[in-house]
Short mmCIF file of N, CA and C in Angstrom, two decimals:
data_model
loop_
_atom_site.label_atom_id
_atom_site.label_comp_id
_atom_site.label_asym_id
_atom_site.label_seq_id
_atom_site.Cartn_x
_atom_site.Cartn_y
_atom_site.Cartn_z
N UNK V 1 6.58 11.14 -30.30
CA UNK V 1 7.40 10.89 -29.14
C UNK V 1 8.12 9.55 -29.22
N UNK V 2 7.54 8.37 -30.34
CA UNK V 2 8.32 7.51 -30.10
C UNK V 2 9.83 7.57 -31.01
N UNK V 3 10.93 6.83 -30.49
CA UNK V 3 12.19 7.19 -31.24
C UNK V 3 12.26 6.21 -32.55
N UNK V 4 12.73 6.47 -33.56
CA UNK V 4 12.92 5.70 -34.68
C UNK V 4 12.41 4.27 -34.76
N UNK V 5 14.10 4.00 -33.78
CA UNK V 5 14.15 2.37 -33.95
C UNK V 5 13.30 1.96 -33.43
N UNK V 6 12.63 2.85 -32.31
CA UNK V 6 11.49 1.67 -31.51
C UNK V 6 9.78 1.92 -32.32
N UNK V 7 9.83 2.34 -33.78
CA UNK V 7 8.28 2.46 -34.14
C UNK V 7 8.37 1.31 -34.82
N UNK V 8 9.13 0.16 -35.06
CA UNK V 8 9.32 -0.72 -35.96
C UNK V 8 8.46 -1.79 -35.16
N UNK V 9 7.40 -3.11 -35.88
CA UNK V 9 7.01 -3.67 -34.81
C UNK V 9 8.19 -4.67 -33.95
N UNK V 10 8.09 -5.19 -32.94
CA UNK V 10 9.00 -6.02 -32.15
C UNK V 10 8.50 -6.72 -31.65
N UNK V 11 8.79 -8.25 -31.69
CA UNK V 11 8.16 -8.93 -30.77
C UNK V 11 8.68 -8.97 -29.18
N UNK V 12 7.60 -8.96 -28.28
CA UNK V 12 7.92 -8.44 -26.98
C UNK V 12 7.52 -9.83 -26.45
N UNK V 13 8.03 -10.53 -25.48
CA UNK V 13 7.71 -11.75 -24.72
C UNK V 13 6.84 -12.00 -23.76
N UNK V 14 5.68 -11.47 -23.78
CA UNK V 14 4.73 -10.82 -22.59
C UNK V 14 3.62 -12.84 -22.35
N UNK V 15 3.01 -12.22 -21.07
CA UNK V 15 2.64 -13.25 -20.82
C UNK V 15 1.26 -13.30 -21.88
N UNK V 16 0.13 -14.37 -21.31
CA UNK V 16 -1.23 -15.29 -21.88
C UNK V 16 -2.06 -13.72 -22.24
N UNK V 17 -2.45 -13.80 -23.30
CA UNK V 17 -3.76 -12.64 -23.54
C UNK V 17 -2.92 -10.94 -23.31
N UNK V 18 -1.97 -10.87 -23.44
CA UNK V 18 -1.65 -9.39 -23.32
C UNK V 18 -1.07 -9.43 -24.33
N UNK V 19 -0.71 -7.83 -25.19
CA UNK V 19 -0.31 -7.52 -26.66
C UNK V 19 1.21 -8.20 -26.93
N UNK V 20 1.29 -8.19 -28.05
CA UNK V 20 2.57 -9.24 -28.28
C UNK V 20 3.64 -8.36 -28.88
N UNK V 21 3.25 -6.83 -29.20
CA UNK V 21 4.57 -6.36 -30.07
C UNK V 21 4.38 -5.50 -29.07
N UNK V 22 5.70 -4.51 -29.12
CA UNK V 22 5.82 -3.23 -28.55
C UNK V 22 5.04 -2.08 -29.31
N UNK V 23 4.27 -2.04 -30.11
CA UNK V 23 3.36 -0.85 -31.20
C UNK V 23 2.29 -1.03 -30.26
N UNK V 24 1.86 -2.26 -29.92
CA UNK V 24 0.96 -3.14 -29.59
C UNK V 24 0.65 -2.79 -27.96
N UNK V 25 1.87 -2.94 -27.38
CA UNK V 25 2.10 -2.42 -26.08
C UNK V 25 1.89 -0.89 -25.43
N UNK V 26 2.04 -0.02 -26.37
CA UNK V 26 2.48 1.21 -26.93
C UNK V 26 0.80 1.68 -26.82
N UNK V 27 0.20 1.13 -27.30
CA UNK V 27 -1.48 1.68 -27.81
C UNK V 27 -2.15 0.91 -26.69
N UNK V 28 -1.76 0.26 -25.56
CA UNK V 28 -2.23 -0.69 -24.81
C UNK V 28 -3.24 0.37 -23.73
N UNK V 29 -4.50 0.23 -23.10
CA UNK V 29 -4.59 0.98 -22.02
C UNK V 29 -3.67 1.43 -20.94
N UNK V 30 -3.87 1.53 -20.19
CA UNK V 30 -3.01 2.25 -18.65
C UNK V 30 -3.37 1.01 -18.17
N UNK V 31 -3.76 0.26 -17.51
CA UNK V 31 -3.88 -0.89 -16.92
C UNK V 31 -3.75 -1.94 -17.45
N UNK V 32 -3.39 -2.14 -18.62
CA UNK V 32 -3.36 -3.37 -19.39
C UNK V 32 -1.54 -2.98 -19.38
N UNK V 33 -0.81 -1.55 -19.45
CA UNK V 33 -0.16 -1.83 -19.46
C UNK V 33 0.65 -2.18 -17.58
N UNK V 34 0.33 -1.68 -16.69
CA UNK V 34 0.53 -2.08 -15.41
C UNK V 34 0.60 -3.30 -15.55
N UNK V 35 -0.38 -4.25 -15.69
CA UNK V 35 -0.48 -5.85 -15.74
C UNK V 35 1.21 -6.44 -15.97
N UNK V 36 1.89 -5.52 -17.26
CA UNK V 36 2.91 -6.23 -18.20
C UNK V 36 3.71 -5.44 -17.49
N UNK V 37 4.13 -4.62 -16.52
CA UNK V 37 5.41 -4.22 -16.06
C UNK V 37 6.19 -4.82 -16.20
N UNK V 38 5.72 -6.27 -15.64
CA UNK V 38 7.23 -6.84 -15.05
C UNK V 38 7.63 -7.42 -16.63
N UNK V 39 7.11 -7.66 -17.55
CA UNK V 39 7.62 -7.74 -18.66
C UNK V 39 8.45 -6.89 -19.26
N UNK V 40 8.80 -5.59 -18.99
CA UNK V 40 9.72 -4.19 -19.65
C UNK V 40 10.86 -4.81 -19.60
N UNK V 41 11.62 -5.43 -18.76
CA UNK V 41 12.93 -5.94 -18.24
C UNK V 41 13.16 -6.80 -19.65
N UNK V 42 12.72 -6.98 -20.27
CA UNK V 42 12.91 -8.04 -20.91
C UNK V 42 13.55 -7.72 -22.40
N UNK V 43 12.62 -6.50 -22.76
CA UNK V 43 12.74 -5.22 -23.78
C UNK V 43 13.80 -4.62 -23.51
N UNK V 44 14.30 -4.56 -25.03
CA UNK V 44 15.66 -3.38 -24.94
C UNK V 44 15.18 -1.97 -24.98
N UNK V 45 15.88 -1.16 -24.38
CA UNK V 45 16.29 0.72 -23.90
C UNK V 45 14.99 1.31 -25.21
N UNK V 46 15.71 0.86 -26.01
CA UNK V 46 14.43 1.95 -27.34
C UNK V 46 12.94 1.19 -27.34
N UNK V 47 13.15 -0.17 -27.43
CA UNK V 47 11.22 -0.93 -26.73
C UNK V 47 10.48 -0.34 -25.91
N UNK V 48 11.36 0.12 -24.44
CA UNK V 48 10.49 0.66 -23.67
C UNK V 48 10.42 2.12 -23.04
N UNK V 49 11.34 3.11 -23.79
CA UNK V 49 10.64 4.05 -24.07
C UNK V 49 9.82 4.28 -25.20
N UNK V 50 9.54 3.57 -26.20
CA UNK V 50 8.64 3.10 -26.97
C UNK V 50 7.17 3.06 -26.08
N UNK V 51 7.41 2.08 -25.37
CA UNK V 51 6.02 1.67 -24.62
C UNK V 51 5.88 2.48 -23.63
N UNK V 52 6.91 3.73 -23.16
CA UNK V 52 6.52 4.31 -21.80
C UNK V 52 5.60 5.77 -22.58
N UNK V 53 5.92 5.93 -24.46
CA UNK V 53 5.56 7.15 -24.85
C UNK V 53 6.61 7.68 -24.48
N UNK V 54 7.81 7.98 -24.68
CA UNK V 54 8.95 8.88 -24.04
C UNK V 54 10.16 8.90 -25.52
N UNK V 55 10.81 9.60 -25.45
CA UNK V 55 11.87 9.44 -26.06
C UNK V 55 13.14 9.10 -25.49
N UNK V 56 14.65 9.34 -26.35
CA UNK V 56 15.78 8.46 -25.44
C UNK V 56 16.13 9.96 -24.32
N UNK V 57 15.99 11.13 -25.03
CA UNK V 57 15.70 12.43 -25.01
C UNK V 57 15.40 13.12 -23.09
N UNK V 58 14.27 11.70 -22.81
CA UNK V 58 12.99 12.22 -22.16
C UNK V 58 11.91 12.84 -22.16
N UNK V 59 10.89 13.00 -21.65
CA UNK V 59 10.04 13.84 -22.09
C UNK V 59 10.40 15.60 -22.05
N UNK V 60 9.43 16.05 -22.63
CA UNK V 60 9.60 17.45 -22.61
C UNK V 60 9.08 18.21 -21.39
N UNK V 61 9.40 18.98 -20.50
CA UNK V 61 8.77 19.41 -19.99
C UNK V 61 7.03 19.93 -20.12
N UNK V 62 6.92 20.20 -21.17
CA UNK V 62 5.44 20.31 -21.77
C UNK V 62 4.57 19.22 -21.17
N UNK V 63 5.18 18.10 -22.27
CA UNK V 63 4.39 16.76 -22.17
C UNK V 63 4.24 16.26 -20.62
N UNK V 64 5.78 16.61 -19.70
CA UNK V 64 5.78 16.05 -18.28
C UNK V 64 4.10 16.46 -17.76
N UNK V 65 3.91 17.69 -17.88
CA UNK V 65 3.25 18.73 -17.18
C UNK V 65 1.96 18.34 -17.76
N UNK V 66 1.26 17.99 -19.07
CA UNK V 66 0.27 17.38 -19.68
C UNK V 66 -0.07 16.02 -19.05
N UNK V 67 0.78 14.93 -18.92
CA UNK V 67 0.47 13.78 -18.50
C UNK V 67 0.40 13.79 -16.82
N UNK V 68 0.45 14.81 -16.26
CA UNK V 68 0.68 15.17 -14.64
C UNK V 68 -0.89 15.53 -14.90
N UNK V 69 -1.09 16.48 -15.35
CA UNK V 69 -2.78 17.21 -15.76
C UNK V 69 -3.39 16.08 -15.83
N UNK V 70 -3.39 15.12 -16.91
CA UNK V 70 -3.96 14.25 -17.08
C UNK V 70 -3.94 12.61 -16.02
N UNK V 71 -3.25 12.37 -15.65
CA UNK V 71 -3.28 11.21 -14.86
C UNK V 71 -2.80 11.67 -12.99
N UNK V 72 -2.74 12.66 -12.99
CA UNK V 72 -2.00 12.85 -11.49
C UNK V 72 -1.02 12.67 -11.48
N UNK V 73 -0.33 13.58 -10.05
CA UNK V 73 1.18 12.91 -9.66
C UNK V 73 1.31 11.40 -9.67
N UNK V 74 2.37 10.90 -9.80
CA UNK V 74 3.48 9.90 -10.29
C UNK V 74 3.76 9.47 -8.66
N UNK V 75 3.15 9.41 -7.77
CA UNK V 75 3.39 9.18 -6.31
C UNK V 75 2.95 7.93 -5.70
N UNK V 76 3.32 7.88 -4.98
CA UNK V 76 2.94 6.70 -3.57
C UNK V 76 2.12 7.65 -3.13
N UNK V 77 0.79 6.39 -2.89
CA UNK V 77 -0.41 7.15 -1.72
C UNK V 77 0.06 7.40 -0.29
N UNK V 78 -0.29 7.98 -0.24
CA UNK V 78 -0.01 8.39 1.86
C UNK V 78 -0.68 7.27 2.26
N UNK V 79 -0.52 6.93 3.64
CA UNK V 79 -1.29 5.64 3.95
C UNK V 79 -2.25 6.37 5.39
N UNK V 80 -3.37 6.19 5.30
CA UNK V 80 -4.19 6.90 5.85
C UNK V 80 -4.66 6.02 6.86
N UNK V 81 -4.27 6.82 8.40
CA UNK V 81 -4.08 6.07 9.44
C UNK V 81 -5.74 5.92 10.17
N UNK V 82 -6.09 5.27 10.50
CA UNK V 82 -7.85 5.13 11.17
C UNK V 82 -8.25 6.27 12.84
N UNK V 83 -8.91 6.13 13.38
CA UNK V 83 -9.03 6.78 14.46
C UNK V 83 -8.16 6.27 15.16
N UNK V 84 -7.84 6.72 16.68
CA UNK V 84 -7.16 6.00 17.48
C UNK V 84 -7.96 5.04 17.89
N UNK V 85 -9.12 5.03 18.08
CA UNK V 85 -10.29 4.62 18.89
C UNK V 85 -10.30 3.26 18.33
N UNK V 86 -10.22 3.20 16.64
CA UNK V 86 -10.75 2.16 15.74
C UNK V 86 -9.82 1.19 16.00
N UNK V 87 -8.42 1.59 15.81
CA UNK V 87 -7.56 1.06 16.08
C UNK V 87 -7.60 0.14 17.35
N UNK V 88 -7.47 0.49 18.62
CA UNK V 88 -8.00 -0.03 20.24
C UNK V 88 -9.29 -1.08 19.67
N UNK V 89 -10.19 -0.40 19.23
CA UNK V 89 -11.07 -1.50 18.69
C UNK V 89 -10.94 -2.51 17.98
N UNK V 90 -10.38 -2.58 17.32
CA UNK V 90 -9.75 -3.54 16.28
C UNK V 90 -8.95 -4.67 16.88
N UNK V 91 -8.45 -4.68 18.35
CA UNK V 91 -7.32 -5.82 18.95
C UNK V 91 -8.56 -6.44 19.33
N UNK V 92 -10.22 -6.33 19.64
CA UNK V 92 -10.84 -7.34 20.12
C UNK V 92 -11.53 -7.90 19.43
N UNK V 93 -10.89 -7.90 17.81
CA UNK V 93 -11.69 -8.46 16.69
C UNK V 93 -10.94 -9.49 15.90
N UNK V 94 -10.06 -9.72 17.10
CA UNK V 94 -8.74 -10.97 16.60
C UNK V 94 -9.11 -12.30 17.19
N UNK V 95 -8.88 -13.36 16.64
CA UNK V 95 -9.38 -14.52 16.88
C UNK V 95 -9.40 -15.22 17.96
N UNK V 96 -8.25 -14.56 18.84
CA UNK V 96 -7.84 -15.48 20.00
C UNK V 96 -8.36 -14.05 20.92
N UNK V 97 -8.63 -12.84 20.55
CA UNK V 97 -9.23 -12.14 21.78
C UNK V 97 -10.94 -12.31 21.65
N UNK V 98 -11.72 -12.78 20.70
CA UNK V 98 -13.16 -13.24 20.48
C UNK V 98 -13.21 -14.06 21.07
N UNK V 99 -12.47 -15.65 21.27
CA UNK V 99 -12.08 -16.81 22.18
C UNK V 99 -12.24 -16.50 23.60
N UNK V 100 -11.48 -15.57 24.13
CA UNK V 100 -11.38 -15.40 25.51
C UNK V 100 -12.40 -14.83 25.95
N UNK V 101 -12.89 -13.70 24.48
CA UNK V 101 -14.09 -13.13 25.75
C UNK V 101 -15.26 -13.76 26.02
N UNK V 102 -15.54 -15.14 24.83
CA UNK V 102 -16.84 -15.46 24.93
C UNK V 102 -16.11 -16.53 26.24
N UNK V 103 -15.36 -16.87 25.99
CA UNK V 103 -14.95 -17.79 27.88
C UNK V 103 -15.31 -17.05 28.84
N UNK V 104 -14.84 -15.91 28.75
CA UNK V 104 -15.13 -14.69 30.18
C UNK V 104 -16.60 -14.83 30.07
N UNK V 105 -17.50 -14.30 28.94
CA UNK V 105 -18.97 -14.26 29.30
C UNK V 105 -19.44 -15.73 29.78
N UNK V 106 -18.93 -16.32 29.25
CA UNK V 106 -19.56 -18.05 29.64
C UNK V 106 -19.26 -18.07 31.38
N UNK V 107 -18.45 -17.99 31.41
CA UNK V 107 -17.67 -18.02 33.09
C UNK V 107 -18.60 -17.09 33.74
N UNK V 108 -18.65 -16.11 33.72
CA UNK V 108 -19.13 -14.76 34.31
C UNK V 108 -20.93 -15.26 34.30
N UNK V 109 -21.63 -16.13 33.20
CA UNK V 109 -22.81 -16.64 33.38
C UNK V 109 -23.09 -17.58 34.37
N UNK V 110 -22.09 -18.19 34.60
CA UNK V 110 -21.87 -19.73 35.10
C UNK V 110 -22.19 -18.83 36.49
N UNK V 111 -21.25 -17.75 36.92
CA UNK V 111 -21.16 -17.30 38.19
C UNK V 111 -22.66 -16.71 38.77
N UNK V 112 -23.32 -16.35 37.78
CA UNK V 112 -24.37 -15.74 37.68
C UNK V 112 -25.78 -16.79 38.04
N UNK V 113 -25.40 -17.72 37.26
CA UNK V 113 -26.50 -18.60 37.19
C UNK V 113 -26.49 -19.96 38.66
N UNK V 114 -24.97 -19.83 38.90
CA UNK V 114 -24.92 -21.05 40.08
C UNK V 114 -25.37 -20.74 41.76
N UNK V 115 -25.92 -21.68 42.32
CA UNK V 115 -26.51 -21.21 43.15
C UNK V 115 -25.63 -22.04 44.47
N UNK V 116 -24.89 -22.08 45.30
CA UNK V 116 -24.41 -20.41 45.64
C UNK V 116 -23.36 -19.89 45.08
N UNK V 117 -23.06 -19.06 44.83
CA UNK V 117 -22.34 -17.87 43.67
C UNK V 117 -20.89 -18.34 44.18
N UNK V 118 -20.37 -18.63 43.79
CA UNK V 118 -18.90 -19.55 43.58
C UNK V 118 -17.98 -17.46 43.37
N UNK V 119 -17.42 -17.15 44.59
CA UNK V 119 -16.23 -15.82 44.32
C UNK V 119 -15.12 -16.42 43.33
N UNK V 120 -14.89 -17.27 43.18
CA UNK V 120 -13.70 -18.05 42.31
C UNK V 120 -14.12 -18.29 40.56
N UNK V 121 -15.45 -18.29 40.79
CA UNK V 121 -15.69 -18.46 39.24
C UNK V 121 -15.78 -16.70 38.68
N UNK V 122 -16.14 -15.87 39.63
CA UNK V 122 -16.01 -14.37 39.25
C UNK V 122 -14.97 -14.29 39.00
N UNK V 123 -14.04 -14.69 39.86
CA UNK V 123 -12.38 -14.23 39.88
C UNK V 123 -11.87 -14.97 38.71
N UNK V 124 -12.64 -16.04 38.00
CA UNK V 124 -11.86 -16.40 36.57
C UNK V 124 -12.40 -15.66 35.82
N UNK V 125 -13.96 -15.64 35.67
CA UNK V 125 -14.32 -14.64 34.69
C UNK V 125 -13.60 -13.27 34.52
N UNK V 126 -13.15 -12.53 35.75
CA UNK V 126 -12.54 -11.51 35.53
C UNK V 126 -11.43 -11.72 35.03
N UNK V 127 -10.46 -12.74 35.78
CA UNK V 127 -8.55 -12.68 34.83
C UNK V 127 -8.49 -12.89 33.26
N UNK V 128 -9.77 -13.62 32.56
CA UNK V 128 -9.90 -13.74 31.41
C UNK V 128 -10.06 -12.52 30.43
N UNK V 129 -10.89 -11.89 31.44
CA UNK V 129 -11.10 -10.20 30.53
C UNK V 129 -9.97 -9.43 31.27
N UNK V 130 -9.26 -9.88 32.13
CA UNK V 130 -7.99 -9.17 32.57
C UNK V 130 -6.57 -9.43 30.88
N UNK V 131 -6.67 -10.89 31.04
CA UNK V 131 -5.81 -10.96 29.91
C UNK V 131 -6.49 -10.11 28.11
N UNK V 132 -7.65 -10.42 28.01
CA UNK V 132 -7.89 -9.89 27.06
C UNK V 132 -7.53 -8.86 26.95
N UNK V 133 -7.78 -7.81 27.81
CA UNK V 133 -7.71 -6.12 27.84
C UNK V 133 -5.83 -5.99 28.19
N UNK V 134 -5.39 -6.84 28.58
CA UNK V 134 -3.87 -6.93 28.74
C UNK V 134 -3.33 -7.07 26.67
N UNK V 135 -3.90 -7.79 26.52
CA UNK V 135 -3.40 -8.60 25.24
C UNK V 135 -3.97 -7.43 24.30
N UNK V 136 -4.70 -6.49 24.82
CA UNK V 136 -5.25 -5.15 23.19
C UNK V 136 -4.40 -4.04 23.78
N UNK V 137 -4.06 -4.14 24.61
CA UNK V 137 -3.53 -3.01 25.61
C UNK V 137 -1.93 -3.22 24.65
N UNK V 138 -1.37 -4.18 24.67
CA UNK V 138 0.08 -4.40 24.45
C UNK V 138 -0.21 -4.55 22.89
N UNK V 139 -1.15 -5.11 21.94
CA UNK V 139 -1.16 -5.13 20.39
C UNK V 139 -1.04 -3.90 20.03
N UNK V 140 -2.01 -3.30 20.34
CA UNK V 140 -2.55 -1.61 20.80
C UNK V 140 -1.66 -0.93 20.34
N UNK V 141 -0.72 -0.87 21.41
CA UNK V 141 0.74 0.03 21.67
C UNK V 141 1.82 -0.45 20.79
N UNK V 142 2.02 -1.70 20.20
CA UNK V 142 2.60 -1.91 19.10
C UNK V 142 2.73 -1.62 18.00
N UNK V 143 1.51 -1.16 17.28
CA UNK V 143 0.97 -0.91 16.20
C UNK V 143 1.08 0.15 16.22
N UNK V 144 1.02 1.22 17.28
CA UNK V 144 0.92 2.39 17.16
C UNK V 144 2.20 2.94 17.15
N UNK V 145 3.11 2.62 18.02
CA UNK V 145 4.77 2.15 18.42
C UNK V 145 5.05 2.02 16.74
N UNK V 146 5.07 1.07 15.86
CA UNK V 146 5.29 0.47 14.53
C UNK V 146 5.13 1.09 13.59
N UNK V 147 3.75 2.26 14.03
CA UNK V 147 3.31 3.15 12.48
C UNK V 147 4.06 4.46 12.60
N UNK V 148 4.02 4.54 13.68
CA UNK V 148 5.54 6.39 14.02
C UNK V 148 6.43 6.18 13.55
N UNK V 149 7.23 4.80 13.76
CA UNK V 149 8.40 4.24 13.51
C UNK V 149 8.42 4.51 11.94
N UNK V 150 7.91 4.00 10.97
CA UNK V 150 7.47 3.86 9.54
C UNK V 150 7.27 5.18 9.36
N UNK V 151 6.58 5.85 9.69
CA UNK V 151 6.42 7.42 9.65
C UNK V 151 7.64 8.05 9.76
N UNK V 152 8.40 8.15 10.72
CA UNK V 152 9.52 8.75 10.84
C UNK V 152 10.96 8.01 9.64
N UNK V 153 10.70 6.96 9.89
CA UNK V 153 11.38 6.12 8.29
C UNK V 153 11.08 7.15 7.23
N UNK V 154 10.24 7.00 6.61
CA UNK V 154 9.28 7.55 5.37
C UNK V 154 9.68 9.07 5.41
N UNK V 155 9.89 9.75 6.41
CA UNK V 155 10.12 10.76 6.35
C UNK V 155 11.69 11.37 6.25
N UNK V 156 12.49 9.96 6.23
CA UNK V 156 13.76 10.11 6.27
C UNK V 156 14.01 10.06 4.42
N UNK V 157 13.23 9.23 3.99
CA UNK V 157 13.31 8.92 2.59
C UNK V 157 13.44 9.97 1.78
N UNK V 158 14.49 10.24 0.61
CA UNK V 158 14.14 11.48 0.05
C UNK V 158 13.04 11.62 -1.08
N UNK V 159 12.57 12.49 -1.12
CA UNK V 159 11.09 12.45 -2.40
C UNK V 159 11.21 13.39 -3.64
N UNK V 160 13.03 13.73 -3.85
CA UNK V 160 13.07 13.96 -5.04
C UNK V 160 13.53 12.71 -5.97
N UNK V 161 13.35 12.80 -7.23
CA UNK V 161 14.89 11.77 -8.20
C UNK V 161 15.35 12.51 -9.12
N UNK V 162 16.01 12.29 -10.17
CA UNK V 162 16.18 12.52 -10.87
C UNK V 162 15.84 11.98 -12.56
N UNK V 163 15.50 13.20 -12.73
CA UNK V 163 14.29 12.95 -14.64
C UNK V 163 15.37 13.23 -15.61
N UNK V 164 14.91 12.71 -17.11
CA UNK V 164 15.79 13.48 -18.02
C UNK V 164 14.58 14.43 -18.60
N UNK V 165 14.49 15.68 -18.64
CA UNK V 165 13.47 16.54 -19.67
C UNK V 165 14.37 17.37 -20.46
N UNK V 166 14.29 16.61 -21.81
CA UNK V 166 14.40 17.44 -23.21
C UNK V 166 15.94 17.29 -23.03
N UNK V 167 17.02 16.23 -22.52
CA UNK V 167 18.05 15.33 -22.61
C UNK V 167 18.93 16.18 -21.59
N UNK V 168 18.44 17.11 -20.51
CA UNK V 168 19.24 17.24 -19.59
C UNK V 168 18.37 16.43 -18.13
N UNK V 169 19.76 16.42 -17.51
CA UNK V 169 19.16 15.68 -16.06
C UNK V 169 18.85 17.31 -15.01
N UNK V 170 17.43 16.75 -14.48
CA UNK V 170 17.28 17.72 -13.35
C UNK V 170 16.48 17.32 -11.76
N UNK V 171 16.62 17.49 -11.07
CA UNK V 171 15.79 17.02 -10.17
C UNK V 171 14.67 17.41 -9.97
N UNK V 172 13.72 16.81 -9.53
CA UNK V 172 11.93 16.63 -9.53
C UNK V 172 11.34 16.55 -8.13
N UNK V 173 10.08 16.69 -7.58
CA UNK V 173 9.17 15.75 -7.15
C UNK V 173 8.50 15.52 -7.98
N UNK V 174 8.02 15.88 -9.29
CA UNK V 174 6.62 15.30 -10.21
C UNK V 174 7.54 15.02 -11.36
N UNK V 175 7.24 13.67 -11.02
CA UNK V 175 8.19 12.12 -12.03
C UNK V 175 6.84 12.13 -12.70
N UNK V 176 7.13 11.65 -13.61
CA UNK V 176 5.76 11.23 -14.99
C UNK V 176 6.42 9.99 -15.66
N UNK V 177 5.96 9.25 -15.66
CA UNK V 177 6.41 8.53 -16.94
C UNK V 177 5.78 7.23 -17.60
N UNK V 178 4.65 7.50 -17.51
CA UNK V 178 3.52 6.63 -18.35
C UNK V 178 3.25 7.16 -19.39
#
């Protein structure tokens, strides 16, 4: 699969401790080569289909369909949203809503413990857990507001491209190209 010019060794400009030729690059693990992505840019057209395993060609449909078998779709993960519940839970695990509530319990003790029972120190203890539950109430609805939004984005996005297999162009969802 690799093309001529690119089986020759080459020196490739990669960063500290990663392979130094494109042969080198080429035989590299799957994660060793991720690390050096951003190094490809650097490599000329036949280097890095060299290092992707591809030809100038593209792959073959065969091979597409082998390295799909073997490593999975070529995709972005879905982003996997939590309960609603967890979510609501989650605004009183923020720094400035932990702050207020241990004020509210402190206050709300104070009211508890003073003798005679002060209605004004209840009435702070309560506006404090008034703002708290105000302040998860409105994060809350943001977040949730924010992830539809992104959702409906994402869904605007198209999820074909276009591949070369066996040197014609065709359109895809299952891109391969490691």
């Amino acid at each position: 699969m690799i093309p001529e010019s690119a089986g020759e060794e080459t020196a490739a400009p990669l960063e500290d401790g990663q392979p130094t030729s494109v042969t080198a690059l080429a035989a590299a693990p799957l994660l060793d080569r991720q690390d050096v992505a951003s190094s490809l840019s650097s490599l000329s057209v036949p280097d890095v289909v060299a290092v992707m395993g591809s030809t100038l060609r593209g792959l073959s449909p065969a091979e597409a369909a082998e390295r799909q078998t073997l490593h999975g779709p070529n995709e972005l993960p879905g982003v996997s949203h939590g309960h609603v519940w967890r979510q609501l839970v989650t605004q009183f695990t923020d720094l400035f809503a932990v702050v207020l509530l241990v004020a509210s319990a402190i206050t709300f003790l104070a009211y508890l413990l003073g003798q005679p029972r002060d209605p004004a120190t209840l009435q702070l203890a309560l506006a404090i857990l008034g703002v708290v539950l105000l302040n998860a109430g409105i994060g809350f609805a943001q977040e949730y507001s924010a992830e539809r939004t992104a959702e409906s984005l994402q869904a605007m996005v198209p999820h074909t491209c276009r591949v070369l297999r066996d040197g014609e162009r065709s359109p895809t969802r299952t891109l391969w190209s490691r």
